[in-house]
Amino acid sequence: MPSYLLKRLLTMGITLIGVSLLVFMMLHLIPGDPVRYILGDFATPESIAELESRLGLDKPLPMQYLHYMAGVIQGDLGTSYVTGYAVMEEIANRFPITAQLAVYSILFGSVFGILIGIIAAMKQNTILDQLVMVISLIGISAPSFWIALFLILLFAYHLGFFPISGYKGFYSLILPSITLGLGTAGNIARMTRSSMLEVIKQDYIRTAQAKGANLYRLIFQHSLQNAMIPVTTLIGLQFGALMAGAVVTETVFALPGMGSLIVSAIATRDIPTVQGLILFMAFLFIVVNLLVDLIYTKLDPRIRYE
Amino acid sequence: MAVTEEKELLRVEQLCINFKTEDGGHIQAVKQLNLTIKEGETLALVGESGCGKSVTSLSLMRLIPKNAGFTEGKIIFEGKDLNRVSEREMRSIRGNSMSMIFQEPMTSLNPVHKIGKQIGEVIYLHSSLSKAQIREKSIEMLKKVGIPRAEKIMDEYPHQLSGGMRQRVMIAMAMACTPKLLIADEPTTALDVTIQAQILELMNELKKDFQTAILLITHDLGVVAEMADRVMVMYYGQIVEQADVRTLLKSPKHPYTIGLLNSVPDMDDESDKPLVPIMGNVPNLGVIQAGCPFYARCPQAFQKCHLENPPLFKLGEQLVRCWLYESQEVIA
């Protein structure tokens, strides 16, 4: 196990280098000069050159990259062009909100998705099953900004249960979490359903039945853990979709998280902030999926890492 | 192994098992089957794949999914008609007074639960023992089925055990509540020959210890000779011959039984005579035919066989469903 973890950490490092390289090149490929953005339309060539050399943008690209990465290794993600704060600090400020949002929506999506997935599987080919399938399809296919607006209109504007926008503690995260979690719930419900249907056909379920186990035992003691193996994979992968979804959701609900930060950073060509955020999100994604792989060993004793 | 006058444990009357087909109709997999098992007796149900022996065993436990098919007739077990008792009562019978082991030990145990938990579960479901007592009893059962280092196995997972070991665990699980009837559906088919013999011996031992009757489902006549007191031969969802094991093996009457026995190699026979297989296949259940279902494969078939399905004729203690014995008394 320790050697496995070491291997995983090593590949994690390589992946992050790949991500950083990709993001770095992409940001230099897209049109729009951050220096011109900062100095405005009437900047003199001298001031442009001066700022470029101050930001290190006059050096060749490989040099810029190496310089950037040297900082990253020491935990320095650079300084925002726009605010002048350290990117690390910006992330630290924004992260708690996005983290809460991610945790709540994963929780909502998993619990709700697994629950209705089980119901659909148990009531296969009935109206209830079809209803669950339709709801999950809507959850998956409806754009999150639309769901967000719908929820705001109904629960915040008309019923007044929740704040319309802005961050005022847990209460203000409920609608965003539902918005973000619905797609996850839909995917998880579908996966749970098909996985459960697969498991209840297995011989060991018949054995449990022959032992006199009731339906509740059959589902929760004998099927669920086996059925959760592919679902866990999906939850890990959904985390990536969640990070992407957070960008839209945080913007619609005006939450000061990493998602809304990245939107404004892209708009202002704040390269260090964008780079830092993407790198950090990739890091989170890899860590979450490493955790998922470790959870497998708890779910299925046949899986062992050497 | 002579069968003395013992109490009747299970009586199946006119059992029909129907499966729904895609076009909304249904086909009959088992047709008007009658059987009885006395306490402590081993009855073997023999036949080729698809003759209805496995569904018969599942229907006794009422384990055929409701959406797949339905059964008719009476299944009287310890005086109760299992086709009429509530689901709750049925659950209290399953694993308790009637238990079952299956063909595939590799897939019949839950891969994510420890052996101890899986044996313990059946004891937990049918007794009020404490956790410690359940564990103790589970270990005792594992020892009874000849598993070395039983304490250690309790904390292992099925994938850590061999096929033979897993079948022993299945047997320990099935016998944990000292059932009156053990249904063994091809219990040795998936195992090595040497392991097969061990498992059969174990089952015979336990049968004596626990006074358990066994319904043995098999296609292996060697196993039948080893285990059974009485034999029923099934073909196309119905009983074609029934006799005690000696009579059946010595003087089979039905052409199908004769065919089955001829297709078993005789190790004592030095001559190099080739095995005689039964030509053709079991007819498709969906096809409704008037005559004897074995007609097309029968070397002794004549005109009448083509026209009418024979009833069971009685020849002493032996029952045969064949027009060759028409002069005999009709049973059903």
Short mmCIF file of N, CA, C and O in Angstrom, two decimals, chain A residues 8-108:
data_model
loop_
_atom_site.label_atom_id
_atom_site.label_comp_id
_atom_site.label_asym_id
_atom_site.label_seq_id
_atom_site.Cartn_x
_atom_site.Cartn_y
_atom_site.Cartn_z
N ARG A 8 1.21 6.70 -6.87
CA ARG A 8 0.10 7.59 -7.22
C ARG A 8 0.50 9.05 -7.07
O ARG A 8 0.14 9.89 -7.90
N LEU A 9 1.27 9.38 -6.03
CA LEU A 9 1.69 10.76 -5.83
C LEU A 9 2.61 11.20 -6.96
O LEU A 9 2.55 12.34 -7.42
N LEU A 10 3.43 10.27 -7.42
CA LEU A 10 4.34 10.58 -8.52
C LEU A 10 3.56 10.89 -9.80
O LEU A 10 3.81 11.91 -10.46
N THR A 11 2.60 10.02 -10.12
CA THR A 11 1.81 10.28 -11.33
C THR A 11 0.99 11.55 -11.17
O THR A 11 0.75 12.27 -12.13
N MET A 12 0.61 11.85 -9.93
CA MET A 12 -0.12 13.07 -9.66
C MET A 12 0.74 14.28 -10.05
O MET A 12 0.28 15.21 -10.71
N GLY A 13 2.01 14.24 -9.67
CA GLY A 13 2.93 15.32 -10.00
C GLY A 13 3.05 15.48 -11.51
O GLY A 13 2.97 16.60 -12.04
N ILE A 14 3.21 14.36 -12.20
CA ILE A 14 3.36 14.41 -13.66
C ILE A 14 2.10 14.99 -14.30
O ILE A 14 2.17 15.85 -15.19
N THR A 15 0.94 14.55 -13.82
CA THR A 15 -0.32 15.07 -14.35
C THR A 15 -0.40 16.58 -14.17
O THR A 15 -0.78 17.32 -15.08
N LEU A 16 -0.02 17.04 -12.98
CA LEU A 16 -0.12 18.47 -12.70
C LEU A 16 0.83 19.27 -13.60
O LEU A 16 0.49 20.36 -14.06
N ILE A 17 2.01 18.72 -13.87
CA ILE A 17 2.93 19.40 -14.79
C ILE A 17 2.29 19.51 -16.17
O ILE A 17 2.31 20.56 -16.81
N GLY A 18 1.67 18.40 -16.60
CA GLY A 18 0.98 18.41 -17.88
C GLY A 18 -0.11 19.47 -17.93
O GLY A 18 -0.20 20.25 -18.88
N VAL A 19 -0.90 19.52 -16.86
CA VAL A 19 -1.98 20.50 -16.81
C VAL A 19 -1.42 21.92 -16.86
O VAL A 19 -1.88 22.77 -17.63
N SER A 20 -0.38 22.15 -16.09
CA SER A 20 0.18 23.51 -16.04
C SER A 20 0.71 23.92 -17.41
O SER A 20 0.52 25.05 -17.85
N LEU A 21 1.35 22.97 -18.10
CA LEU A 21 1.90 23.26 -19.42
C LEU A 21 0.79 23.64 -20.40
O LEU A 21 0.88 24.61 -21.15
N LEU A 22 -0.26 22.84 -20.33
CA LEU A 22 -1.39 23.06 -21.23
C LEU A 22 -2.03 24.43 -20.99
O LEU A 22 -2.28 25.20 -21.91
N VAL A 23 -2.28 24.73 -19.71
CA VAL A 23 -2.93 25.98 -19.36
C VAL A 23 -2.04 27.16 -19.73
O VAL A 23 -2.48 28.15 -20.31
N PHE A 24 -0.75 27.00 -19.46
CA PHE A 24 0.20 28.07 -19.76
C PHE A 24 0.18 28.42 -21.25
O PHE A 24 0.06 29.57 -21.64
N MET A 25 0.25 27.35 -22.08
CA MET A 25 0.28 27.59 -23.53
C MET A 25 -1.04 28.17 -24.01
O MET A 25 -1.08 29.09 -24.82
N MET A 26 -2.12 27.66 -23.47
CA MET A 26 -3.43 28.11 -23.89
C MET A 26 -3.60 29.59 -23.60
O MET A 26 -4.09 30.36 -24.43
N LEU A 27 -3.18 30.01 -22.42
CA LEU A 27 -3.37 31.40 -22.03
C LEU A 27 -2.53 32.33 -22.89
O LEU A 27 -2.87 33.50 -23.07
N HIS A 28 -1.43 31.81 -23.41
CA HIS A 28 -0.63 32.67 -24.27
C HIS A 28 -1.08 32.61 -25.71
O HIS A 28 -0.65 33.40 -26.54
N LEU A 29 -1.91 31.65 -26.02
CA LEU A 29 -2.43 31.53 -27.38
C LEU A 29 -3.66 32.40 -27.58
O LEU A 29 -3.87 32.96 -28.66
N ILE A 30 -4.48 32.54 -26.54
CA ILE A 30 -5.72 33.29 -26.74
C ILE A 30 -5.40 34.77 -26.95
O ILE A 30 -4.47 35.31 -26.35
N PRO A 31 -6.17 35.40 -27.81
CA PRO A 31 -5.90 36.82 -28.09
C PRO A 31 -6.19 37.68 -26.87
O PRO A 31 -6.94 37.29 -25.99
N GLY A 32 -5.58 38.84 -26.82
CA GLY A 32 -5.78 39.74 -25.70
C GLY A 32 -4.50 39.86 -24.90
O GLY A 32 -3.99 38.87 -24.42
N ASP A 33 -3.99 41.07 -24.80
CA ASP A 33 -2.71 41.28 -24.12
C ASP A 33 -2.99 41.83 -22.73
O ASP A 33 -3.61 42.89 -22.58
N PRO A 34 -2.56 41.14 -21.70
CA PRO A 34 -2.85 41.61 -20.34
C PRO A 34 -2.26 42.99 -20.06
O PRO A 34 -2.86 43.79 -19.35
N VAL A 35 -1.10 43.29 -20.66
CA VAL A 35 -0.46 44.58 -20.41
C VAL A 35 -1.32 45.72 -20.95
O VAL A 35 -1.58 46.71 -20.26
N ARG A 36 -1.81 45.53 -22.18
CA ARG A 36 -2.70 46.54 -22.77
C ARG A 36 -3.98 46.65 -21.95
O ARG A 36 -4.54 47.74 -21.80
N TYR A 37 -4.41 45.52 -21.42
CA TYR A 37 -5.64 45.54 -20.62
C TYR A 37 -5.44 46.35 -19.36
O TYR A 37 -6.28 47.16 -18.97
N ILE A 38 -4.27 46.18 -18.74
CA ILE A 38 -4.00 46.88 -17.48
C ILE A 38 -3.80 48.38 -17.72
O ILE A 38 -4.34 49.22 -17.02
N LEU A 39 -3.04 48.70 -18.78
CA LEU A 39 -2.67 50.10 -19.00
C LEU A 39 -3.70 50.89 -19.79
O LEU A 39 -3.65 52.12 -19.83
N GLY A 40 -4.63 50.21 -20.43
CA GLY A 40 -5.66 50.92 -21.19
C GLY A 40 -5.21 51.24 -22.61
O GLY A 40 -4.06 50.96 -23.00
N ASP A 41 -6.11 51.84 -23.38
CA ASP A 41 -5.88 52.06 -24.81
C ASP A 41 -4.81 53.13 -25.10
O ASP A 41 -4.22 53.14 -26.16
N PHE A 42 -4.58 54.05 -24.19
CA PHE A 42 -3.69 55.17 -24.50
C PHE A 42 -2.29 55.02 -23.91
O PHE A 42 -1.58 55.99 -23.71
N ALA A 43 -1.89 53.80 -23.62
CA ALA A 43 -0.58 53.59 -23.03
C ALA A 43 0.54 53.86 -24.04
O ALA A 43 0.38 53.60 -25.23
N THR A 44 1.65 54.40 -23.56
CA THR A 44 2.79 54.66 -24.42
C THR A 44 3.60 53.38 -24.58
O THR A 44 3.57 52.51 -23.70
N PRO A 45 4.29 53.26 -25.72
CA PRO A 45 5.13 52.05 -25.91
C PRO A 45 6.12 51.87 -24.78
O PRO A 45 6.40 50.74 -24.39
N GLU A 46 6.62 52.96 -24.22
CA GLU A 46 7.59 52.85 -23.15
C GLU A 46 6.98 52.20 -21.92
O GLU A 46 7.56 51.28 -21.30
N SER A 47 5.80 52.70 -21.55
CA SER A 47 5.18 52.14 -20.34
C SER A 47 4.81 50.68 -20.55
O SER A 47 4.88 49.87 -19.62
N ILE A 48 4.41 50.34 -21.80
CA ILE A 48 4.09 48.94 -22.10
C ILE A 48 5.33 48.08 -21.90
O ILE A 48 5.30 47.05 -21.21
N ALA A 49 6.45 48.53 -22.48
CA ALA A 49 7.69 47.76 -22.38
C ALA A 49 8.12 47.63 -20.93
O ALA A 49 8.58 46.57 -20.48
N GLU A 50 7.92 48.73 -20.20
CA GLU A 50 8.34 48.74 -18.80
C GLU A 50 7.54 47.70 -17.98
O GLU A 50 8.10 46.90 -17.23
N LEU A 51 6.21 47.69 -18.21
CA LEU A 51 5.35 46.75 -17.48
C LEU A 51 5.63 45.31 -17.89
O LEU A 51 5.67 44.40 -17.06
N GLU A 52 5.84 45.14 -19.23
CA GLU A 52 6.14 43.79 -19.72
C GLU A 52 7.37 43.22 -19.04
O GLU A 52 7.39 42.06 -18.64
N SER A 53 8.40 44.07 -18.89
CA SER A 53 9.63 43.54 -18.28
C SER A 53 9.42 43.33 -16.79
O SER A 53 9.97 42.41 -16.19
N ARG A 54 8.57 44.19 -16.16
CA ARG A 54 8.29 44.01 -14.74
C ARG A 54 7.55 42.70 -14.48
O ARG A 54 7.83 41.99 -13.52
N LEU A 55 6.60 42.34 -15.40
CA LEU A 55 5.83 41.11 -15.24
C LEU A 55 6.57 39.89 -15.78
O LEU A 55 6.11 38.77 -15.68
N GLY A 56 7.70 40.15 -16.41
CA GLY A 56 8.47 39.05 -16.97
C GLY A 56 7.93 38.57 -18.30
O GLY A 56 8.30 37.50 -18.79
N LEU A 57 7.03 39.34 -18.92
CA LEU A 57 6.41 38.89 -20.16
C LEU A 57 7.29 39.11 -21.38
O LEU A 57 6.95 38.69 -22.48
N ASP A 58 8.43 39.81 -21.20
CA ASP A 58 9.32 40.04 -22.34
C ASP A 58 10.27 38.87 -22.57
O ASP A 58 10.91 38.77 -23.60
N LYS A 59 10.33 37.98 -21.59
CA LYS A 59 11.23 36.84 -21.74
C LYS A 59 10.61 35.78 -22.65
O LYS A 59 9.41 35.77 -22.85
N PRO A 60 11.46 34.89 -23.22
CA PRO A 60 10.90 33.82 -24.05
C PRO A 60 9.96 32.92 -23.22
O PRO A 60 10.16 32.76 -22.01
N LEU A 61 8.96 32.32 -23.91
CA LEU A 61 7.93 31.54 -23.22
C LEU A 61 8.48 30.42 -22.32
O LEU A 61 8.05 30.28 -21.19
N PRO A 62 9.44 29.60 -22.84
CA PRO A 62 9.96 28.53 -21.96
C PRO A 62 10.52 29.08 -20.67
O PRO A 62 10.32 28.51 -19.59
N MET A 63 11.19 30.22 -20.74
CA MET A 63 11.75 30.84 -19.55
C MET A 63 10.64 31.26 -18.59
O MET A 63 10.72 31.03 -17.37
N GLN A 64 9.62 31.86 -19.19
CA GLN A 64 8.49 32.29 -18.35
C GLN A 64 7.89 31.09 -17.62
O GLN A 64 7.56 31.17 -16.44
N TYR A 65 7.74 29.98 -18.37
CA TYR A 65 7.13 28.79 -17.78
C TYR A 65 7.97 28.25 -16.63
O TYR A 65 7.45 27.96 -15.55
N LEU A 66 9.28 28.14 -16.90
CA LEU A 66 10.17 27.60 -15.87
C LEU A 66 10.15 28.48 -14.62
O LEU A 66 10.11 27.99 -13.49
N HIS A 67 10.14 29.77 -14.87
CA HIS A 67 10.10 30.72 -13.75
C HIS A 67 8.83 30.53 -12.92
O HIS A 67 8.84 30.50 -11.70
N TYR A 68 7.72 30.36 -13.68
CA TYR A 68 6.43 30.17 -13.02
C TYR A 68 6.44 28.89 -12.18
O TYR A 68 6.05 28.87 -11.02
N MET A 69 6.94 27.80 -12.82
CA MET A 69 6.92 26.51 -12.13
C MET A 69 7.84 26.49 -10.91
O MET A 69 7.54 25.85 -9.90
N ALA A 70 8.95 27.22 -11.00
CA ALA A 70 9.85 27.31 -9.85
C ALA A 70 9.10 27.89 -8.66
O ALA A 70 9.23 27.43 -7.53
N GLY A 71 8.24 28.88 -8.96
CA GLY A 71 7.42 29.48 -7.91
C GLY A 71 6.41 28.49 -7.37
O GLY A 71 6.24 28.34 -6.16
N VAL A 72 5.75 27.76 -8.31
CA VAL A 72 4.69 26.82 -7.92
C VAL A 72 5.23 25.79 -6.93
O VAL A 72 4.59 25.49 -5.91
N ILE A 73 6.44 25.29 -7.24
CA ILE A 73 7.02 24.26 -6.38
C ILE A 73 7.22 24.80 -4.96
O ILE A 73 7.05 24.09 -3.97
N GLN A 74 7.51 26.11 -4.86
CA GLN A 74 7.69 26.70 -3.53
C GLN A 74 6.38 27.21 -2.95
O GLN A 74 6.35 27.92 -1.95
N GLY A 75 5.28 26.87 -3.63
CA GLY A 75 3.98 27.28 -3.11
C GLY A 75 3.60 28.70 -3.47
O GLY A 75 2.71 29.29 -2.86
N ASP A 76 4.25 29.25 -4.48
CA ASP A 76 3.93 30.61 -4.90
C ASP A 76 3.30 30.56 -6.28
O ASP A 76 3.95 30.19 -7.26
N LEU A 77 2.03 30.91 -6.35
CA LEU A 77 1.33 30.84 -7.65
C LEU A 77 1.37 32.18 -8.38
O LEU A 77 0.66 32.39 -9.34
N GLY A 78 2.19 33.08 -7.92
CA GLY A 78 2.30 34.37 -8.60
C GLY A 78 1.38 35.41 -7.99
O GLY A 78 0.72 35.16 -6.98
N THR A 79 1.36 36.58 -8.63
CA THR A 79 0.56 37.69 -8.12
C THR A 79 -0.47 38.10 -9.15
O THR A 79 -0.18 38.11 -10.35
N SER A 80 -1.67 38.38 -8.69
CA SER A 80 -2.73 38.79 -9.62
C SER A 80 -2.36 40.10 -10.30
O SER A 80 -1.90 41.03 -9.64
N TYR A 81 -2.55 40.20 -11.62
CA TYR A 81 -2.31 41.45 -12.34
C TYR A 81 -3.29 42.52 -11.93
O TYR A 81 -3.02 43.70 -11.99
N VAL A 82 -4.48 42.07 -11.54
CA VAL A 82 -5.57 43.01 -11.34
C VAL A 82 -5.59 43.54 -9.90
O VAL A 82 -5.61 44.74 -9.66
N THR A 83 -5.56 42.63 -8.93
CA THR A 83 -5.69 43.08 -7.55
C THR A 83 -4.35 43.31 -6.88
O THR A 83 -4.27 44.01 -5.87
N GLY A 84 -3.32 42.69 -7.41
CA GLY A 84 -2.00 42.84 -6.81
C GLY A 84 -1.79 41.92 -5.61
O GLY A 84 -0.74 41.91 -5.00
N TYR A 85 -2.80 41.13 -5.27
CA TYR A 85 -2.64 40.16 -4.18
C TYR A 85 -1.99 38.89 -4.71
O TYR A 85 -2.05 38.59 -5.89
N ALA A 86 -1.42 38.09 -3.79
CA ALA A 86 -0.89 36.78 -4.17
C ALA A 86 -2.05 35.88 -4.57
O ALA A 86 -3.10 35.88 -3.93
N VAL A 87 -1.86 35.13 -5.67
CA VAL A 87 -2.92 34.25 -6.16
C VAL A 87 -3.29 33.22 -5.08
O VAL A 87 -4.45 32.90 -4.87
N MET A 88 -2.25 32.75 -4.38
CA MET A 88 -2.47 31.78 -3.32
C MET A 88 -3.46 32.32 -2.29
O MET A 88 -4.36 31.61 -1.83
N GLU A 89 -3.29 33.59 -1.98
CA GLU A 89 -4.15 34.22 -0.98
C GLU A 89 -5.58 34.34 -1.51
O GLU A 89 -6.54 34.07 -0.78
N GLU A 90 -5.68 34.71 -2.78
CA GLU A 90 -7.01 34.83 -3.40
C GLU A 90 -7.74 33.49 -3.33
O GLU A 90 -8.92 33.41 -3.00
N ILE A 91 -6.99 32.42 -3.69
CA ILE A 91 -7.60 31.09 -3.66
C ILE A 91 -8.02 30.74 -2.25
O ILE A 91 -9.12 30.25 -2.01
N ALA A 92 -7.14 31.00 -1.30
CA ALA A 92 -7.45 30.68 0.10
C ALA A 92 -8.71 31.40 0.55
O ALA A 92 -9.52 30.84 1.32
N ASN A 93 -8.92 32.63 0.05
CA ASN A 93 -10.13 33.37 0.42
C ASN A 93 -11.38 32.77 -0.20
O ASN A 93 -12.44 32.74 0.41
N ARG A 94 -11.23 32.33 -1.46
CA ARG A 94 -12.40 31.89 -2.21
C ARG A 94 -12.72 30.40 -1.99
O ARG A 94 -13.86 29.99 -2.15
N PHE A 95 -11.69 29.64 -1.65
CA PHE A 95 -11.84 28.19 -1.59
C PHE A 95 -12.95 27.70 -0.65
O PHE A 95 -13.74 26.84 -1.02
N PRO A 96 -13.05 28.24 0.59
CA PRO A 96 -14.06 27.69 1.52
C PRO A 96 -15.48 27.68 0.93
O PRO A 96 -16.21 26.72 1.13
N ILE A 97 -15.82 28.73 0.21
CA ILE A 97 -17.18 28.79 -0.34
C ILE A 97 -17.38 27.72 -1.41
O ILE A 97 -18.35 26.95 -1.39
N THR A 98 -16.41 27.61 -2.32
CA THR A 98 -16.53 26.59 -3.36
C THR A 98 -16.48 25.19 -2.77
O THR A 98 -17.21 24.30 -3.21
N ALA A 99 -15.64 25.02 -1.77
CA ALA A 99 -15.54 23.71 -1.14
C ALA A 99 -16.87 23.31 -0.51
O ALA A 99 -17.35 22.19 -0.70
N GLN A 100 -17.48 24.26 0.22
CA GLN A 100 -18.79 23.96 0.81
C GLN A 100 -19.80 23.61 -0.27
O GLN A 100 -20.54 22.64 -0.17
N LEU A 101 -19.81 24.46 -1.30
CA LEU A 101 -20.76 24.24 -2.40
C LEU A 101 -20.55 22.85 -2.99
O LEU A 101 -21.51 22.11 -3.24
N ALA A 102 -19.29 22.49 -3.21
CA ALA A 102 -18.99 21.18 -3.81
C ALA A 102 -19.43 20.05 -2.90
O ALA A 102 -20.08 19.10 -3.34
N VAL A 103 -19.12 20.18 -1.60
CA VAL A 103 -19.47 19.11 -0.66
C VAL A 103 -20.99 18.96 -0.58
O VAL A 103 -21.54 17.86 -0.67
N TYR A 104 -21.69 20.09 -0.43
CA TYR A 104 -23.15 20.01 -0.31
C TYR A 104 -23.77 19.43 -1.57
O TYR A 104 -24.69 18.62 -1.51
N SER A 105 -23.29 19.86 -2.73
CA SER A 105 -23.95 19.37 -3.94
C SER A 105 -23.60 17.91 -4.21
O SER A 105 -24.44 17.16 -4.69
N ILE A 106 -22.37 17.50 -3.86
CA ILE A 106 -22.04 16.07 -3.99
C ILE A 106 -22.90 15.25 -3.03
O ILE A 106 -23.45 14.21 -3.40
N LEU A 107 -23.06 15.77 -1.82
CA LEU A 107 -23.89 15.07 -0.83
C LEU A 107 -25.32 14.97 -1.32
O LEU A 107 -25.92 13.89 -1.33
N PHE A 108 -25.86 16.12 -1.74
CA PHE A 108 -27.23 16.13 -2.24
C PHE A 108 -27.36 15.19 -3.45
O PHE A 108 -28.25 14.33 -3.49
#
